Short mmCIF file of C-alpha atoms in Angstrom, two decimals:
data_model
loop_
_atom_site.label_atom_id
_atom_site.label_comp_id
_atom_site.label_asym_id
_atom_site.label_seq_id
_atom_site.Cartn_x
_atom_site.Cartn_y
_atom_site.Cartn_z
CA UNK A 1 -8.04 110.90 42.64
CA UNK A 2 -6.53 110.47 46.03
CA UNK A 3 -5.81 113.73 47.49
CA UNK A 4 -5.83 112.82 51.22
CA UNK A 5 -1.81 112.39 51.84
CA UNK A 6 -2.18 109.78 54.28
CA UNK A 7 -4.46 107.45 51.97
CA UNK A 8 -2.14 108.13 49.29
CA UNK A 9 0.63 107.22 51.43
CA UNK A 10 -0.97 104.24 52.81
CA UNK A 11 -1.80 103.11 49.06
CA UNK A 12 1.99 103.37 47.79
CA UNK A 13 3.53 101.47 50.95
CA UNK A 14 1.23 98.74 49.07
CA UNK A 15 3.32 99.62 45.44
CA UNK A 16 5.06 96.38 45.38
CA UNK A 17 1.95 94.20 45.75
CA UNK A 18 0.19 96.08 43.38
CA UNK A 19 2.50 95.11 40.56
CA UNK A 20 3.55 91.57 41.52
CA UNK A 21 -0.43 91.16 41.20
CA UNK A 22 -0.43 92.76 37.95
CA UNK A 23 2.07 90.22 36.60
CA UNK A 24 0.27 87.41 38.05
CA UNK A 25 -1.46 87.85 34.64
CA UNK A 26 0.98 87.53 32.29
CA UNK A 27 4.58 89.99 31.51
CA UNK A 28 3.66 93.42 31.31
CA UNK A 29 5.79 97.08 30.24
CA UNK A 30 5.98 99.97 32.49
CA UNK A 31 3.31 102.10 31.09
CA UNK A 32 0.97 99.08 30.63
CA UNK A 33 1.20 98.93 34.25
CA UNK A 34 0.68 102.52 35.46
CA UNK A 35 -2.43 102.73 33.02
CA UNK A 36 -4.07 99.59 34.93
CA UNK A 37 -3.45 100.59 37.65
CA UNK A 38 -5.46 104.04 36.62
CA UNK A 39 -7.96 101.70 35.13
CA UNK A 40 -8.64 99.28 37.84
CA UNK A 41 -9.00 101.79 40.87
CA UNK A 42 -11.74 103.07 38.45
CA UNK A 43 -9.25 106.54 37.96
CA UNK A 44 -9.01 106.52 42.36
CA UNK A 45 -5.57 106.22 42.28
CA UNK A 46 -2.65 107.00 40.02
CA UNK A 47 0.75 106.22 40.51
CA UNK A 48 3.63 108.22 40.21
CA UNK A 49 6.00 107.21 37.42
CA UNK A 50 9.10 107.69 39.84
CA UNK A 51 7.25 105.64 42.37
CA UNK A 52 6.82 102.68 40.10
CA UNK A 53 9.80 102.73 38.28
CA UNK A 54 11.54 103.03 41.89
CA UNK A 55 9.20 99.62 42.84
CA UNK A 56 10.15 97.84 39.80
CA UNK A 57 14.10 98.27 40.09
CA UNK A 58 13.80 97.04 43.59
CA UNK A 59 11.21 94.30 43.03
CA UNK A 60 14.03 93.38 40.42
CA UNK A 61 16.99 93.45 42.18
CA UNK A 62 15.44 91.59 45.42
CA UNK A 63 14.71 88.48 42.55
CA UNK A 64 10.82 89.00 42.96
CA UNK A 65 10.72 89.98 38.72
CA UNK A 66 13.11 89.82 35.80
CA UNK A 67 12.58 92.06 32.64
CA UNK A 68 13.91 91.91 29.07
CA UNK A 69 13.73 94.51 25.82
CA UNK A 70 10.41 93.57 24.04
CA UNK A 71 11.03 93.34 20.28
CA UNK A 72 8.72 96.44 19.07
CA UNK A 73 9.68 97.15 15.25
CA UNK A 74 8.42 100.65 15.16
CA UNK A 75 9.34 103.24 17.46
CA UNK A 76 11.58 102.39 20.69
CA UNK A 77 11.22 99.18 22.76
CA UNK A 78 9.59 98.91 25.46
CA UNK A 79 10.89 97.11 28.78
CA UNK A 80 8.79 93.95 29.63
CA UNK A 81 8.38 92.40 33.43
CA UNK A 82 8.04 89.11 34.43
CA UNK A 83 7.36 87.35 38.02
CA UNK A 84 9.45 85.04 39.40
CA UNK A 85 8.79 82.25 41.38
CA UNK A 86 9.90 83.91 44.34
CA UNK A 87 7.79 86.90 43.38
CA UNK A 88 4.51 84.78 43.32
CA UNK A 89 5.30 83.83 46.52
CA UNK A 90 6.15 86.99 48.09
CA UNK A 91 2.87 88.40 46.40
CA UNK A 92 0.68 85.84 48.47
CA UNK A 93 3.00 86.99 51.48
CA UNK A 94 1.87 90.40 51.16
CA UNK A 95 -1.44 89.28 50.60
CA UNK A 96 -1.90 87.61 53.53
CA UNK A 97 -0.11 90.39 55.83
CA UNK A 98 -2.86 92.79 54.58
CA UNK A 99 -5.34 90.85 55.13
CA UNK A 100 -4.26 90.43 58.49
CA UNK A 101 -3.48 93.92 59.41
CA UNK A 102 -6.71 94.74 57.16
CA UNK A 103 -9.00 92.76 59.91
CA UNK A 104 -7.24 93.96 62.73
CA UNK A 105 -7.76 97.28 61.85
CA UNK A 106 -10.96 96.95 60.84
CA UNK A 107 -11.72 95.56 64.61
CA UNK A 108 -9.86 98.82 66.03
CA UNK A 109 -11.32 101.73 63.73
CA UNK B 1 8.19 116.44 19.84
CA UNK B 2 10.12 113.51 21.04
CA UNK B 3 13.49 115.38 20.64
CA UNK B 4 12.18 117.43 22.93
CA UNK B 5 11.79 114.64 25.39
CA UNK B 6 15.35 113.03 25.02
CA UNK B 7 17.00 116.58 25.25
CA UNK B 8 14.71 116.78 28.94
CA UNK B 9 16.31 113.12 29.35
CA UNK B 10 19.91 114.00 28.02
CA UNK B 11 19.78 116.97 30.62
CA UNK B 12 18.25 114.56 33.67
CA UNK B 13 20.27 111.97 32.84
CA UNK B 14 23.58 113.54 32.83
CA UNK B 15 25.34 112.98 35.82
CA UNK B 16 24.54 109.59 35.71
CA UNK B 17 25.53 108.59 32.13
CA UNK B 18 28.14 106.36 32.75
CA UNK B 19 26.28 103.51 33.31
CA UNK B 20 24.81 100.35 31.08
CA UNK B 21 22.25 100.19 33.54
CA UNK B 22 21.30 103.87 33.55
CA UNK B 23 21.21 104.13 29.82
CA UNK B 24 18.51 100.95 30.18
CA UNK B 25 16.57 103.05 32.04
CA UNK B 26 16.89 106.14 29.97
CA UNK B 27 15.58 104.19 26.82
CA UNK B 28 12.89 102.87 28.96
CA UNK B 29 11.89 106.04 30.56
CA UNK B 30 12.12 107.59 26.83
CA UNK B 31 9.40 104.85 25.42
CA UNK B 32 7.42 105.27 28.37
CA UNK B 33 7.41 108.99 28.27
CA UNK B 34 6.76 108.81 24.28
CA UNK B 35 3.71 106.68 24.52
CA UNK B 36 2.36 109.11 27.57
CA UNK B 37 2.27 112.60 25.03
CA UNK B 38 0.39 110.49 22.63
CA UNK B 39 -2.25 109.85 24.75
CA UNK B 40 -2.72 113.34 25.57
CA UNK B 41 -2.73 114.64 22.42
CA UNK B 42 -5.26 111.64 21.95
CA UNK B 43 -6.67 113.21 24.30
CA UNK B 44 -6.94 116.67 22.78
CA UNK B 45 -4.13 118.13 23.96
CA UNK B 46 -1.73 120.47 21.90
CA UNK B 47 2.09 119.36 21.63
CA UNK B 48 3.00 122.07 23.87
CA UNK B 49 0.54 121.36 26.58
CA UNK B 50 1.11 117.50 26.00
CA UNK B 51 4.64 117.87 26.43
CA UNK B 52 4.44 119.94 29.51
CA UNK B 53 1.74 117.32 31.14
CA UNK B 54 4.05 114.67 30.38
CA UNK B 55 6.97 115.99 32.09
CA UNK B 56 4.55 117.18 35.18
CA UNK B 57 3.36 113.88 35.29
CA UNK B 58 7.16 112.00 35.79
CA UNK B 59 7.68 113.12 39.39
CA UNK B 60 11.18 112.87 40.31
CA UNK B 61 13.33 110.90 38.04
CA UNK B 62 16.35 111.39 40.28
CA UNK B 63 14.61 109.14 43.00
CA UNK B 64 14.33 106.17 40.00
CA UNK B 65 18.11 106.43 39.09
CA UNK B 66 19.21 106.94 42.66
CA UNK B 67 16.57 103.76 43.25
CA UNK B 68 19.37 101.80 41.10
CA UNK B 69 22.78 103.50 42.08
CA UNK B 70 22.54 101.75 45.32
CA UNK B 71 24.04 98.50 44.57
CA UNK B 72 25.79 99.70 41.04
CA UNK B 73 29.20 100.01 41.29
CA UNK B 74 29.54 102.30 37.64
CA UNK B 75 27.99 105.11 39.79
CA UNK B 76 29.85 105.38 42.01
CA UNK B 77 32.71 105.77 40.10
CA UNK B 78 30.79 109.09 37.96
CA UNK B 79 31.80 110.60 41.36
CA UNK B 80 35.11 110.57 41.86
CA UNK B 81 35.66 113.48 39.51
CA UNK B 82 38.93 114.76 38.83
CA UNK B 83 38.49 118.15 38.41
CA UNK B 84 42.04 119.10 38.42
CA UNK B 85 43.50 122.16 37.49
CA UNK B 86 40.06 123.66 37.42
CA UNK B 87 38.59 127.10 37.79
CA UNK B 88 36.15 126.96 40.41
CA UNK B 89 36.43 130.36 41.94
CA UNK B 90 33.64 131.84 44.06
CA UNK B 91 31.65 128.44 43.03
CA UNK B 92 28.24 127.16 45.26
CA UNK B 93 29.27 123.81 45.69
CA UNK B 94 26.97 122.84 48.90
CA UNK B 95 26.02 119.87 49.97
CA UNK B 96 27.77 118.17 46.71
CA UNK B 97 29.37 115.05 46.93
CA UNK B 98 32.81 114.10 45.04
CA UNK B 99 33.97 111.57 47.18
CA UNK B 100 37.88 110.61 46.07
CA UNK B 101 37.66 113.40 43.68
CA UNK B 102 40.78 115.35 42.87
CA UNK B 103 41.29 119.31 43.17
CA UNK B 104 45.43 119.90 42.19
CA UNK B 105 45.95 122.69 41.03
CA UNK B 106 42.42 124.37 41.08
CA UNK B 107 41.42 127.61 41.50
CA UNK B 108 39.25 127.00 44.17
CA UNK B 109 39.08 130.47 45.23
CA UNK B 110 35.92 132.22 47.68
CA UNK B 111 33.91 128.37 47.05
CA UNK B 112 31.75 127.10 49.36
CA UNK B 113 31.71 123.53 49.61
CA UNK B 114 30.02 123.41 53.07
CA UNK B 115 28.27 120.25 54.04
CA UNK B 116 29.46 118.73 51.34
CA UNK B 117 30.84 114.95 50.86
CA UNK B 118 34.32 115.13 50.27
CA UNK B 119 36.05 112.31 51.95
CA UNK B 120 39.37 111.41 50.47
CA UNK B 121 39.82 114.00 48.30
CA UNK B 122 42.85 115.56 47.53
CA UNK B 123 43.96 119.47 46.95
CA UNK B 124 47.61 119.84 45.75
CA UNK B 125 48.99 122.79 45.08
CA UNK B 126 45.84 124.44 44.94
CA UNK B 127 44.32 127.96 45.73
CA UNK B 128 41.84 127.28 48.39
CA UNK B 129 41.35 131.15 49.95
CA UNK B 130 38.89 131.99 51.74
CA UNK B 131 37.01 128.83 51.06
CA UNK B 132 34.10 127.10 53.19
CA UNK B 133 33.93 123.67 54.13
CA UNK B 134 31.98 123.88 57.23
CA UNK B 135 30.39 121.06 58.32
CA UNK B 136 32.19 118.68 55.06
CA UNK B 137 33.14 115.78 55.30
CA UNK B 138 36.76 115.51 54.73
CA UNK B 139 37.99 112.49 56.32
CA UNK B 140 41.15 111.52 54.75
CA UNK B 141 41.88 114.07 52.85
CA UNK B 142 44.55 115.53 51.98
CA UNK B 143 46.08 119.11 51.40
CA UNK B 144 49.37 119.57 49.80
CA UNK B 145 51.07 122.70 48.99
CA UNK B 146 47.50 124.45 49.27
CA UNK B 147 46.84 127.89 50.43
CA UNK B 148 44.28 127.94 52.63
CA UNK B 149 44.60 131.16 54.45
CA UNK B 150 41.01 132.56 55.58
CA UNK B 151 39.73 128.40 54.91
CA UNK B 152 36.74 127.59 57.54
CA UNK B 153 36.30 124.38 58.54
CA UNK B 154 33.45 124.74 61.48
CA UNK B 155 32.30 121.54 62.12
CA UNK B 156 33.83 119.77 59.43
CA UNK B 157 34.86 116.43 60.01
CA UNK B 158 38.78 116.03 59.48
CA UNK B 159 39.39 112.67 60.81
CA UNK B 160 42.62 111.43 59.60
CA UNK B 161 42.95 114.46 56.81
CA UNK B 162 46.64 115.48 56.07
CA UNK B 163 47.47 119.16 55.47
CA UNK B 164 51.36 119.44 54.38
CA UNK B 165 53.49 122.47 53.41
CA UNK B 166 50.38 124.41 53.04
CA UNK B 167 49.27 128.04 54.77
CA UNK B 168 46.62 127.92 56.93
CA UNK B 169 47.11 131.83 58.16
CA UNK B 170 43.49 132.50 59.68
CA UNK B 171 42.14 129.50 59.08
CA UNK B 172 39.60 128.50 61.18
CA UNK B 173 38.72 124.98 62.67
CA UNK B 174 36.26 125.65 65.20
CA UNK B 175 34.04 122.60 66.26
CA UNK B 176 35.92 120.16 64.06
CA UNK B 177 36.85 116.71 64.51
CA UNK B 178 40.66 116.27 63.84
CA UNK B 179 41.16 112.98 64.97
CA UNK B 180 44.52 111.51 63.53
CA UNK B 181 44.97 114.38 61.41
CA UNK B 182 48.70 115.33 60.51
CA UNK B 183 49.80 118.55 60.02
CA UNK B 184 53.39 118.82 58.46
CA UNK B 185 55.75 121.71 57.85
CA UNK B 186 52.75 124.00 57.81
CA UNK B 187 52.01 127.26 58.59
CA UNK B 188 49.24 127.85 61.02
CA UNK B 189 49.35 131.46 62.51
CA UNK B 190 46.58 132.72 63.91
CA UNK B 191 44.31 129.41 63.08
CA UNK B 192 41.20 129.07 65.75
CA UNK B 193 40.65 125.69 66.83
CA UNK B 194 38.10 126.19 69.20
CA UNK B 195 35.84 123.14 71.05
CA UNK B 196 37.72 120.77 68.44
CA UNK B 197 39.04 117.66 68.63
CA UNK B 198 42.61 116.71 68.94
CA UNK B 199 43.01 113.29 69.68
CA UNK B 200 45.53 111.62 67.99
CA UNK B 201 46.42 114.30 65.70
CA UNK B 202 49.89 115.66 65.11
CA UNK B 203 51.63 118.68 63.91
CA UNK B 204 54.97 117.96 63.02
CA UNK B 205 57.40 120.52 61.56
CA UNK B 206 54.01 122.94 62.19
CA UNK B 207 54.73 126.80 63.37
CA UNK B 208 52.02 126.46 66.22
CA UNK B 209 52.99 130.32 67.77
CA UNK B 210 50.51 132.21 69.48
CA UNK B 211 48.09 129.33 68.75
CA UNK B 212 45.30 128.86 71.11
CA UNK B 213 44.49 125.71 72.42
CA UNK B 214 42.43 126.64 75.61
CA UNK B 215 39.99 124.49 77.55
CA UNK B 216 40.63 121.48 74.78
CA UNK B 217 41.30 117.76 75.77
CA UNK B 218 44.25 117.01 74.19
CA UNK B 219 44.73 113.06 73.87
CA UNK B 220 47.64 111.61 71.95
CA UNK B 221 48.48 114.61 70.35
CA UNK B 222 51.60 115.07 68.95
CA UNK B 223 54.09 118.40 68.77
CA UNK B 224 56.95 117.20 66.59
CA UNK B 225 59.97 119.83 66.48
CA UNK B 226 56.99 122.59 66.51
CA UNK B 227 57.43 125.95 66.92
CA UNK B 228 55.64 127.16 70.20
CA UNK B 229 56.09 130.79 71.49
CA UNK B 230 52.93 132.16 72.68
CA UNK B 231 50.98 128.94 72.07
CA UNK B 232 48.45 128.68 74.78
CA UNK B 233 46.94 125.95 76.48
CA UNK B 234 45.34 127.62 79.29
CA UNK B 235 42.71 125.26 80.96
CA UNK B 236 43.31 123.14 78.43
CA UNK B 237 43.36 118.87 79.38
CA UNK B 238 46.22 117.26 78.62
CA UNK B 239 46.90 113.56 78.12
CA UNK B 240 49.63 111.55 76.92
CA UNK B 241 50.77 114.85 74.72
CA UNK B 242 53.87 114.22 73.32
CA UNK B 243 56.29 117.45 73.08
CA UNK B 244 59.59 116.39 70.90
CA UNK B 245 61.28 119.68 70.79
CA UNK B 246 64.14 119.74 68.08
CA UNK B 247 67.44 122.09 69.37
CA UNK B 248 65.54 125.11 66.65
CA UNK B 249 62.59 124.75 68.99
CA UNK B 250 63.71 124.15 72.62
CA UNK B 251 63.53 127.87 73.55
CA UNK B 252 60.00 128.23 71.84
CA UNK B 253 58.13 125.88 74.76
CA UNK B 254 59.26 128.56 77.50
CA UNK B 255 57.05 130.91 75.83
CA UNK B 256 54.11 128.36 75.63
CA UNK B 257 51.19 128.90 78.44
CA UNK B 258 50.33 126.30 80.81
CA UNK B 259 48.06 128.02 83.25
CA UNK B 260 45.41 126.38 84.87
CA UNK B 261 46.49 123.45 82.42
CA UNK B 262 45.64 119.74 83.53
CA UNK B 263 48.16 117.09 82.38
CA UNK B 264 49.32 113.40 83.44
CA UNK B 265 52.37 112.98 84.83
CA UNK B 266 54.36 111.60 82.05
CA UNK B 267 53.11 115.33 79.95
CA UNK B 268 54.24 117.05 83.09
CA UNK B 269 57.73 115.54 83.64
CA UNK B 270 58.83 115.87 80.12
CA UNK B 271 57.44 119.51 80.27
CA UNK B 272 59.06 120.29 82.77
CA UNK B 273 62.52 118.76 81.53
CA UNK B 274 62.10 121.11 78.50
CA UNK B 275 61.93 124.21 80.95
CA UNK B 276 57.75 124.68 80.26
CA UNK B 277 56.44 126.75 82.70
CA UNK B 278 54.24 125.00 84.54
CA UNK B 279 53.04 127.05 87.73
CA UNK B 280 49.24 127.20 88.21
CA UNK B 281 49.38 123.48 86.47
CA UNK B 282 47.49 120.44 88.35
CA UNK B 283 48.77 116.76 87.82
CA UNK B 284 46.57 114.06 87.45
#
């Protein structure tokens, strides 16, 4: 776990990019997301359901993903996200603006 | 189990349940939570302890509805609460907002609605003692038939607010911004309006006696057929104040105070056609 605030901070400015990555794979539900994201920074980092959700609504209503009601028979249904066209693109964006920043800083530090 | 987590929902979700898109998220939130306490009772957890690492876990769900109210109209409109003929008496309301909401008739009573959002509401006829709204924002609202005696509105902002036929004995409005505000056929005895702001704003039909109105900037104001004996504007700044003195009210502006006043000419002349007295006054 991240317990230094500023790391943690620094990770969640990255929230967006995180998930538009994610769905570079293929459509995925909110808690598929949150547990991969657990998984893949080996249990490093874990991101806070209001902190998602928050991304997700505003990845959505900027046009970067859409999301529809999966059709789950038993028990509720869950909410599926998909990138957009526009989304790829402003993943790669991000990408490349933290790369960027990424060598710069690692010139200066 | 899961009853327990909709009636945490039902409670979080409340204010908000107006909306399609907020009930979306509330069925999402529910699934998401849902499939969360599994895993940790998976994990070994009791339901209790599952439950209560669940709900630790969601950090603050206000922050994901609020994340959608921006640019949702149905939100909005969860706030403009009529709350009419009400009993709110001695109620905390701070910092709440209830833009365009609706007070008549409330017992409003000892509340304290300082710094709260209130722009465009309306109180009619509505028991308003010894209520706070300091520092609120009240523009364009409106006050009707309201008793207000005791009221503080410190700071509040009042900009183009309307306060008619209502009592405002004691009332105070120190530090407030009354821009285009109207009083009408009120009562204002003993009212403080200390370091406020007066542009614009006009009392009409208003008993302003023994008011004081020292060291202000008046701009624009207005004194429509007001009642002014004793009203002082010692030091006070005077611009383009308008004084039209109905025959009830002529005598009153011989009792108002002038001293050290400073006024344009126009204030002066037609101050001194209604008999003002005007010694110790400087024209600018």
């Amino acid at each position: 776990m991240v317990d230094n605030k500023v790391s943690s901070d620094l990770l969640r400015g990255h929230t967006d990019t995180m998930i538009l990555k994610l769905l570079m794979n293929g459509d995925k539900y909110g808690y598929e997301i949150s547990k991969l994201i657990q998984a893949n920074s080996k249990s490093e980092y874990e991101l806070k359901e209001s902190t998602m959700f928050s991304s997700l609504k505003r990845l959505e209503n900027d046009g970067n993903v859409t999301s529809y009601w999966g059709d789950e028979t038993q028990g509720g249904r869950r909410r599926y996200y998909r990138i957009t066209e526009k989304g790829k693109g402003t993943y790669f964006d991000n990408k490349k603006n933290w790369e960027h920043a990424k060598r710069i800083l690692d010139q200066l530090l | 189990m899961n009853d327990k987590l909709m009636r945490y929902l039902d409670g979080v979700f409340s204010p908000y349940e107006d909306s399609h898109r907020v009930k979306e998220l509330k069925e999402e939130l529910y699934v998401y939570l849902q499939e969360k306490l599994s895993d940790f009772k998976n994990q070994g957890h009791d339901d209790e302890t599952a439950y209560r690492l669940t709900i630790d876990s969601i950090g603050d769900v206000k922050e994901i509805i609020e994340s959608i109210s921006a640019k949702t109209k149905e939100l909005q409109q969860v706030i403009r609460h009529d709350l009419s003929m009400n009993n709110l008496q001695d109620a905390d309301l701070t910092g709440v907002s209830v833009r365009e909401g609706k007070f008549d008739a409330s017992a409003l009573k000892g509340s304290d609605f300082s710094t709260s959002g209130l722009s465009n509401s309306s109180y009619k006829c509505s028991d308003l003692k010894n209520v706070r709204f300091d520092g609120a924002d009240l523009t364009g609202a409106t006050f009707n038939m309201s008793d207000l005696e005791n009221v503080r509105f410190n700071g509040a902002d009042l900009t183009g607010a309307s306060f008619n036929m209502s009592d405002l004995k004691n009332a105070s409005f120190d530090g407030a911004n009354l821009t285009e505000a109207k009083f009408s056929m009120s009562s204002l005895g003993n009212a403080s309006f200390k370091n406020c702001i007066l542009d614009n704003t006009k009392f009409s039909v208003s008993d302003v006696s023994g008011i004081c109105f020292d060291n202000l900037t008046l701009n624009n104001t207005l004194f429509d057929k007001s009642s002014l004996t004793g009203t002082s504007f010692r030091n006070a700044v005077l611009r383009n104040v308008s004084f039209k003195i109905s025959f009830k009210t002529k005598k009153s502006i011989s009792k108002a105070i002038f001293d050290g006043a400073t006024m344009d000419k126009l204030t002066y002349a037609v101050l001194k056609g209604l008999n003002a007295d005007l010694t110790n006054v400087t024209v600018i």
